[in-house]
Coordinates of C-alpha atoms and ligand atoms in Angstrom, one line a residue:
M19 CA 81.3 65.5 164.1
S20 CA 78.7 63.3 165.7
T21 CA 77.6 60.4 163.5
Q22 CA 74.0 61.1 164.5
V23 CA 73.7 64.3 162.5
L24 CA 71.2 62.9 160.0
E25 CA 69.1 61.4 162.8
E26 CA 69.1 64.8 164.5
M27 CA 68.0 66.4 161.2
V28 CA 65.2 63.9 160.8
Q29 CA 64.0 64.3 164.4
G30 CA 64.2 68.1 164.3
G31 CA 62.9 68.5 160.8
F32 CA 66.0 70.2 159.4
E33 CA 66.6 70.7 155.7
E34 CA 70.3 71.2 155.4
V35 CA 73.4 71.2 157.5
L36 CA 76.7 72.3 155.9
A37 CA 80.2 71.9 157.4
L38 CA 82.5 74.6 156.0
H39 CA 86.3 74.8 156.0
D40 CA 88.4 77.5 154.3
R41 CA 92.1 76.8 154.0
K42 CA 93.0 80.5 153.5
S43 CA 91.3 82.1 156.5
G44 CA 91.3 79.0 158.8
L45 CA 87.5 79.2 159.0
R46 CA 85.6 76.2 160.5
A47 CA 81.9 76.7 160.6
F48 CA 78.5 75.0 160.4
L49 CA 75.5 76.4 158.6
A50 CA 72.1 74.9 159.4
I51 CA 69.0 75.7 157.3
H52 CA 66.0 74.5 159.3
D53 CA 63.0 75.5 157.2
T54 CA 62.3 77.2 153.9
S55 CA 58.8 75.9 153.4
V56 CA 57.2 79.4 153.2
G57 CA 60.1 81.6 152.4
P58 CA 63.8 82.1 152.8
A59 CA 65.6 81.2 156.0
F60 CA 66.9 84.0 158.2
G61 CA 69.6 83.7 160.9
G62 CA 72.7 85.5 162.1
I63 CA 76.4 84.5 162.3
R64 CA 77.6 83.5 165.8
R65 CA 81.3 83.6 166.4
F66 CA 82.2 81.9 169.6
G67 CA 85.1 80.0 171.2
Y68 CA 83.3 76.6 171.3
L69 CA 85.0 73.8 173.3
D70 CA 84.7 71.5 170.4
E71 CA 82.9 71.0 167.1
G72 CA 80.2 68.8 168.8
Q73 CA 79.2 71.8 170.9
A74 CA 79.1 74.1 167.9
L75 CA 77.0 71.6 165.9
M76 CA 74.5 71.3 168.8
D77 CA 74.3 75.1 169.0
V78 CA 73.7 75.6 165.3
L79 CA 70.9 73.1 165.3
R80 CA 69.2 74.5 168.4
L81 CA 69.6 78.2 167.3
S82 CA 68.4 77.6 163.7
K83 CA 65.3 75.7 164.9
A84 CA 64.5 78.5 167.4
M85 CA 64.6 81.0 164.5
T86 CA 61.9 79.0 162.7
H87 CA 59.8 79.2 165.9
K88 CA 60.4 82.9 166.0
C89 CA 59.3 83.4 162.4
A90 CA 56.2 81.3 162.9
L91 CA 55.1 83.2 166.0
A92 CA 55.9 86.6 164.3
G93 CA 53.8 85.5 161.3
L94 CA 56.7 86.1 158.9
P95 CA 56.8 84.3 155.5
A96 CA 60.3 83.0 156.4
G97 CA 62.1 80.2 158.2
G98 CA 65.1 79.7 160.4
A99 CA 68.8 79.2 159.9
K100 CA 72.1 79.9 161.7
L101 CA 75.8 80.0 160.9
V102 CA 78.2 79.3 163.8
L103 CA 81.9 80.0 163.3
L104 CA 84.4 78.4 165.7
D105 CA 86.6 81.2 166.9
S106 CA 90.3 80.7 167.5
P107 CA 93.4 82.9 167.7
E108 CA 94.6 81.6 164.3
L109 CA 91.4 82.7 162.5
D110 CA 91.8 85.5 159.9
V111 CA 88.6 87.1 161.0
L112 CA 87.7 89.4 158.1
E113 CA 88.9 87.0 155.5
A114 CA 86.6 84.3 157.1
Y115 CA 83.6 86.6 156.9
R116 CA 84.4 87.3 153.2
Y117 CA 84.4 83.6 152.6
I118 CA 81.1 83.3 154.4
G119 CA 79.8 86.0 152.1
K120 CA 80.8 83.9 149.1
R121 CA 79.1 80.8 150.4
V122 CA 75.9 82.8 151.3
D123 CA 75.8 84.2 147.8
E124 CA 76.0 80.7 146.3
L125 CA 72.7 80.0 148.1
A126 CA 71.1 82.7 146.0
G127 CA 68.6 84.0 148.5
R128 CA 67.7 80.7 150.2
F129 CA 69.6 82.1 153.3
Y130 CA 69.8 85.7 154.6
T131 CA 72.3 86.4 157.3
G132 CA 73.0 89.2 159.8
P133 CA 74.4 89.9 163.3
D134 CA 74.7 87.7 166.3
V135 CA 77.1 87.2 169.2
G136 CA 80.6 88.0 167.9
T137 CA 79.4 89.5 164.6
G138 CA 79.0 93.2 164.4
P139 CA 79.1 95.9 161.7
E140 CA 82.7 95.4 160.8
E141 CA 82.3 91.6 160.2
L142 CA 79.0 92.2 158.4
S143 CA 80.6 94.7 156.1
A144 CA 83.1 92.0 155.1
V145 CA 80.2 89.6 154.3
A146 CA 78.5 92.4 152.3
E147 CA 81.5 92.7 150.1
K148 CA 80.5 89.3 148.6
T149 CA 76.8 89.1 148.8
R150 CA 73.6 91.1 149.0
F151 CA 71.9 88.5 151.1
V152 CA 73.0 90.0 154.4
T153 CA 71.6 92.8 156.5
D154 CA 73.6 95.8 155.7
P155 CA 74.9 97.4 158.8
G156 CA 75.0 100.9 157.1
V157 CA 72.4 103.4 156.0
A158 CA 71.3 101.1 153.1
G159 CA 70.0 98.6 155.6
P160 CA 66.8 98.3 157.6
G161 CA 67.9 100.5 160.5
D162 CA 68.8 99.8 164.1
L163 CA 68.4 96.1 164.8
A164 CA 69.4 96.0 168.5
G165 CA 67.0 98.9 168.9
A166 CA 64.1 96.9 167.3
T167 CA 64.8 94.1 169.7
A168 CA 64.9 96.4 172.7
D169 CA 61.6 98.0 171.6
G170 CA 60.0 94.6 171.2
V171 CA 61.2 93.5 174.6
F172 CA 59.9 96.7 176.1
A173 CA 56.4 96.0 174.6
G174 CA 56.6 92.4 175.8
I175 CA 57.5 93.5 179.3
A176 CA 54.6 95.9 179.3
A177 CA 52.3 93.0 178.3
T178 CA 53.8 90.8 181.0
L179 CA 53.2 93.4 183.7
R180 CA 49.6 93.9 182.5
Q181 CA 49.1 90.1 182.8
L182 CA 50.4 90.2 186.3
D183 CA 48.5 93.2 187.6
G184 CA 46.2 94.6 184.9
E185 CA 48.4 97.6 184.3
E186 CA 52.0 98.6 183.6
D187 CA 52.2 101.1 186.5
W188 CA 55.8 101.9 185.5
G189 CA 56.4 104.3 188.4
R190 CA 56.2 101.5 191.0
R191 CA 58.2 98.9 189.1
K192 CA 61.7 97.6 189.8
I193 CA 63.2 95.8 186.9
V194 CA 66.6 94.0 186.9
I195 CA 68.5 93.8 183.6
Q196 CA 71.2 91.2 183.2
G197 CA 73.6 92.3 180.4
L198 CA 73.8 96.0 179.4
G199 CA 75.0 95.5 175.9
G200 CA 73.4 96.5 172.6
V201 CA 69.9 95.5 173.6
G202 CA 70.2 95.8 177.4
E203 CA 71.4 99.4 177.4
R204 CA 68.6 100.5 175.0
L205 CA 66.0 98.6 177.1
A206 CA 67.3 100.3 180.3
R207 CA 67.0 103.7 178.6
R208 CA 63.4 103.0 177.6
L209 CA 62.4 101.8 181.1
V210 CA 64.1 104.8 182.7
E211 CA 62.2 107.1 180.4
V212 CA 58.8 105.7 181.6
G213 CA 59.8 106.1 185.2
A214 CA 60.7 102.5 186.2
Q215 CA 63.4 101.8 188.7
V216 CA 66.2 99.8 186.8
V217 CA 69.0 97.8 188.3
G218 CA 71.6 96.6 185.9
A219 CA 74.5 94.1 185.9
D220 CA 77.2 93.2 183.3
I221 CA 80.4 91.1 183.5
D222 CA 82.0 94.0 181.6
I223 CA 82.4 96.2 184.7
E224 CA 83.5 99.3 182.8
R225 CA 80.4 99.1 180.6
A226 CA 78.1 98.6 183.6
E227 CA 79.7 101.7 185.3
R228 CA 79.3 103.8 182.2
V229 CA 75.6 102.8 181.6
G230 CA 74.9 103.3 185.4
R231 CA 76.4 106.8 185.3
E232 CA 74.7 107.9 182.1
L233 CA 71.2 106.6 182.9
L234 CA 71.5 107.2 186.7
I235 CA 70.6 103.5 187.4
E236 CA 72.0 101.3 190.2
T237 CA 74.3 98.5 189.1
V238 CA 75.3 95.4 191.0
D239 CA 78.2 93.0 190.7
P240 CA 77.7 90.2 188.1
S241 CA 75.7 87.3 189.4
R242 CA 74.3 89.4 192.4
E243 CA 71.4 90.4 190.1
F244 CA 69.7 87.1 190.5
G245 CA 69.1 87.8 194.2
V246 CA 67.7 91.4 193.8
E247 CA 64.0 91.6 194.8
C248 CA 62.1 93.0 191.8
D249 CA 59.0 92.9 189.7
L250 CA 60.7 91.6 186.6
F251 CA 64.0 90.0 185.7
A252 CA 65.2 90.8 182.1
P253 CA 67.9 88.4 180.8
C254 CA 69.8 90.3 178.0
A255 CA 73.1 88.6 178.1
M256 CA 73.6 84.9 177.2
G257 CA 71.2 81.9 177.0
G258 CA 70.8 79.0 179.4
I259 CA 70.8 81.3 182.5
I260 CA 67.5 80.0 183.9
H261 CA 68.5 76.7 185.5
D262 CA 68.0 75.0 188.9
V263 CA 70.4 77.2 190.9
A264 CA 69.2 80.5 189.3
I265 CA 65.5 79.6 189.9
K266 CA 66.3 79.1 193.6
R267 CA 68.0 82.5 193.8
L268 CA 65.5 84.5 191.8
R269 CA 63.3 87.0 193.8
T270 CA 61.1 88.2 191.0
R271 CA 57.5 87.8 189.8
A272 CA 58.4 87.6 186.1
V273 CA 61.1 86.8 183.6
A274 CA 61.1 88.6 180.2
G275 CA 64.2 89.6 178.2
A276 CA 66.1 89.5 174.9
A277 CA 68.5 86.5 175.4
N278 CA 67.9 83.5 173.1
N279 CA 67.3 80.1 174.7
V280 CA 67.0 81.6 178.2
L281 CA 65.7 78.4 179.7
A282 CA 68.5 75.8 180.2
R283 CA 65.8 73.3 179.4
I284 CA 62.1 73.5 178.7
G285 CA 61.5 71.9 182.2
H286 CA 62.8 75.1 183.7
G287 CA 59.8 76.9 182.3
D288 CA 57.7 74.4 184.2
Q289 CA 59.6 75.2 187.4
L290 CA 59.1 78.9 186.9
H291 CA 55.4 78.3 186.4
S292 CA 55.0 76.1 189.5
K293 CA 56.8 78.8 191.6
G294 CA 54.4 81.4 190.3
I295 CA 57.0 83.3 188.2
L296 CA 55.5 84.5 184.9
Y297 CA 57.8 83.8 181.9
A298 CA 57.5 85.6 178.6
P299 CA 58.9 83.1 176.1
D300 CA 62.2 84.3 174.5
F301 CA 61.4 83.5 170.9
A302 CA 58.1 85.4 171.1
I303 CA 59.5 88.5 172.8
N304 CA 62.9 89.0 171.1
S305 CA 61.9 88.9 167.5
G306 CA 62.1 92.7 166.9
A307 CA 65.4 92.6 164.8
L308 CA 64.1 89.6 162.9
I309 CA 60.9 91.4 162.0
R310 CA 62.7 94.5 160.9
G311 CA 65.4 92.7 159.0
A312 CA 63.1 90.1 157.3
L313 CA 60.4 92.7 156.2
F314 CA 63.2 94.9 154.8
H315 CA 64.6 92.1 152.7
L316 CA 61.3 90.6 151.7
N317 CA 59.1 93.7 151.2
G318 CA 61.6 96.6 151.1
Q319 CA 59.9 98.1 154.1
R320 CA 61.4 99.6 157.3
E321 CA 59.0 98.5 160.0
S322 CA 58.5 101.3 162.5
T323 CA 59.0 101.0 166.3
G324 CA 55.3 101.3 166.8
E325 CA 54.5 98.4 164.5
I326 CA 57.2 96.2 166.1
E327 CA 55.9 97.0 169.6
S328 CA 52.3 96.3 168.7
R329 CA 53.1 92.9 167.0
I330 CA 55.2 91.7 169.9
G331 CA 52.9 93.2 172.6
A332 CA 50.0 91.4 171.0
A333 CA 51.8 88.0 170.7
I334 CA 52.9 88.1 174.4
T335 CA 49.4 89.1 175.5
E336 CA 48.0 86.2 173.6
I337 CA 50.4 83.6 174.8
L338 CA 50.3 84.7 178.5
G339 CA 46.5 84.9 178.3
Q340 CA 46.2 81.4 176.9
A341 CA 48.7 80.0 179.4
A342 CA 46.7 81.6 182.3
A343 CA 43.4 80.2 181.0
L344 CA 44.8 76.7 180.6
D345 CA 47.1 76.9 183.7
L346 CA 50.0 75.8 181.6
P347 CA 53.6 77.2 181.5
P348 CA 53.8 79.9 178.8
A349 CA 56.9 78.3 177.3
R350 CA 54.9 75.2 176.5
V351 CA 52.0 77.2 175.1
A352 CA 54.4 79.2 172.8
L353 CA 56.2 76.1 171.6
R354 CA 52.9 74.3 170.9
E355 CA 51.6 77.3 169.0
A356 CA 54.8 77.7 167.0
E357 CA 54.9 74.0 166.1
R358 CA 51.2 74.0 165.1
R359 CA 51.9 76.9 162.7
I360 CA 55.1 75.3 161.3
N361 CA 53.1 72.1 160.6
M362 CA 50.3 74.1 159.0
R363 CA 52.8 76.0 156.9
R364 CA 54.6 72.8 155.8
S365 CA 51.3 71.1 154.8
S366 CA 49.8 74.1 153.0
A367 CA 52.9 76.2 152.4
Q368 CA 50.8 79.2 153.3
T369 CA 51.6 81.8 156.0
P370 CA 49.1 81.8 158.9
P371 CA 47.8 85.1 160.1
I372 CA 49.8 87.1 162.6
L373 CA 48.9 86.0 166.2
S374 CA 46.1 88.1 167.6
T375 CA 45.7 90.6 164.8
Ligands
LIG422 P1 75.8 92.2 173.3 O1 76.9 91.3 173.1 O2 75.8 93.6 172.7 O3 75.5 92.4 174.9 C1 75.6 91.4 175.8 C2 76.1 92.0 177.1 O4 75.9 91.0 178.1 C3 77.6 92.4 177.1 O5 77.7 93.7 177.5 C4 78.2 91.3 177.9 O6 79.4 91.8 178.6 C5 77.1 91.0 178.9 N1 77.2 89.7 179.5 C6 77.6 88.5 179.0 N2 77.5 87.5 179.9 C7 77.0 88.1 181.1 C8 76.7 87.6 182.3 N3 76.8 86.3 182.6 N4 76.2 88.4 183.2 C9 76.0 89.7 182.9 N5 76.3 90.3 181.7 C10 76.8 89.4 180.8 O7 74.5 91.4 172.8 P2 73.1 92.0 172.4 O8 73.0 92.3 171.0 O9 72.7 93.1 173.4 O10 72.2 90.7 172.7 C11 71.8 90.3 174.0 C12 71.1 89.0 174.0 O11 70.0 89.1 173.2 C13 72.0 87.9 173.3 O12 71.7 86.7 174.0 C14 71.4 87.8 171.9 O13 71.6 86.5 171.4 C15 70.0 88.1 172.2 N6 69.3 88.7 171.0 C16 69.8 89.9 170.4 C17 69.2 90.4 169.3 C18 69.7 91.7 168.7 O14 69.0 92.3 167.9 N7 70.9 92.2 169.1 C19 68.1 89.8 168.7 C20 67.5 88.6 169.4 C21 68.2 88.1 170.5

């Protein structure tokens, strides 16, 4: 582990970083709790084949902080956390998730966990054997989380198109979706329902073919999606995909999708802005699952699709409107607003009102 962890924590305002090892399952993991100043910290479990522990540590810090930004912009009385689990062929997967459940339970509600890349219903069931501070994948839980994310992204795309042209005008839109997984497929379905032309791509070719067949949408080979001329490009696969090369290849007027940390660096948001490509910031548009999960745990409510859409639609409208008025990149405006709210929360420990409502 880097010797600079404490310095990273000071600079980034982190509260706690735990390094976990379980002899029985072979688990090696990091848990970062970024902020609990106004409520418990929420964040999923990412299981990934990291190159080394330094890469995993950087990821847990980056992702947990982004969760705090997400909570702040969504006006939730909660903060951010993340658990990353270093995947390996030796790992006893379900035993590792049971161990995580025990450790989460010891935190007694300071940290609530749920799904992320590599962690689905089976793994969450193993966590739920040991703790109630996890989003239950079954009927006792808050409902469809990927669906909540897709609905929020749909509303954010509508707001982005309105910012571009004053109306959605779905019937004349061409939208490219990168990644047709849990969120991407649901998003494609919603866009097809309103009459948009959808082009999809997925590195899982069988999956792409099935979704293409079922929804009657065109699919292209992975990586060709960047060059497809369209109104809006929706990244719904992995983060970091908007970088120097991608920006040169993009033939779109806007970027808005579910993937976390879409911009390889914040400067790529500036590049999009100077090329006239409108960007709906990821941590403002992809908070549907967080809103549904957090409100279920905190208030026992199941937030409806309509509520999620109106919250996220309003947040994106506000951010893009401010960015246009100030001629600033929307990623910078969203970051500044999230940090303003976090500082306010920390100083007063009160939740600011939901953006724009
Ligand atoms: P998923 O794992 O179900 O789907 C991702 C899909 O992307 C898979 O089908 C995979 O084959 C494909 N893919 C991976 N790399 C690709 C590439 N380079 N090009 C094309 N396709 C590629 O994940 P899910 O749940 O749909 O999430 C999608 C993204 O949204 C992730 O980045 C996730 O972190 C983010 N997100 C998801 C939320 C949720 O509620 N599921 C909430 C907030 C963010």
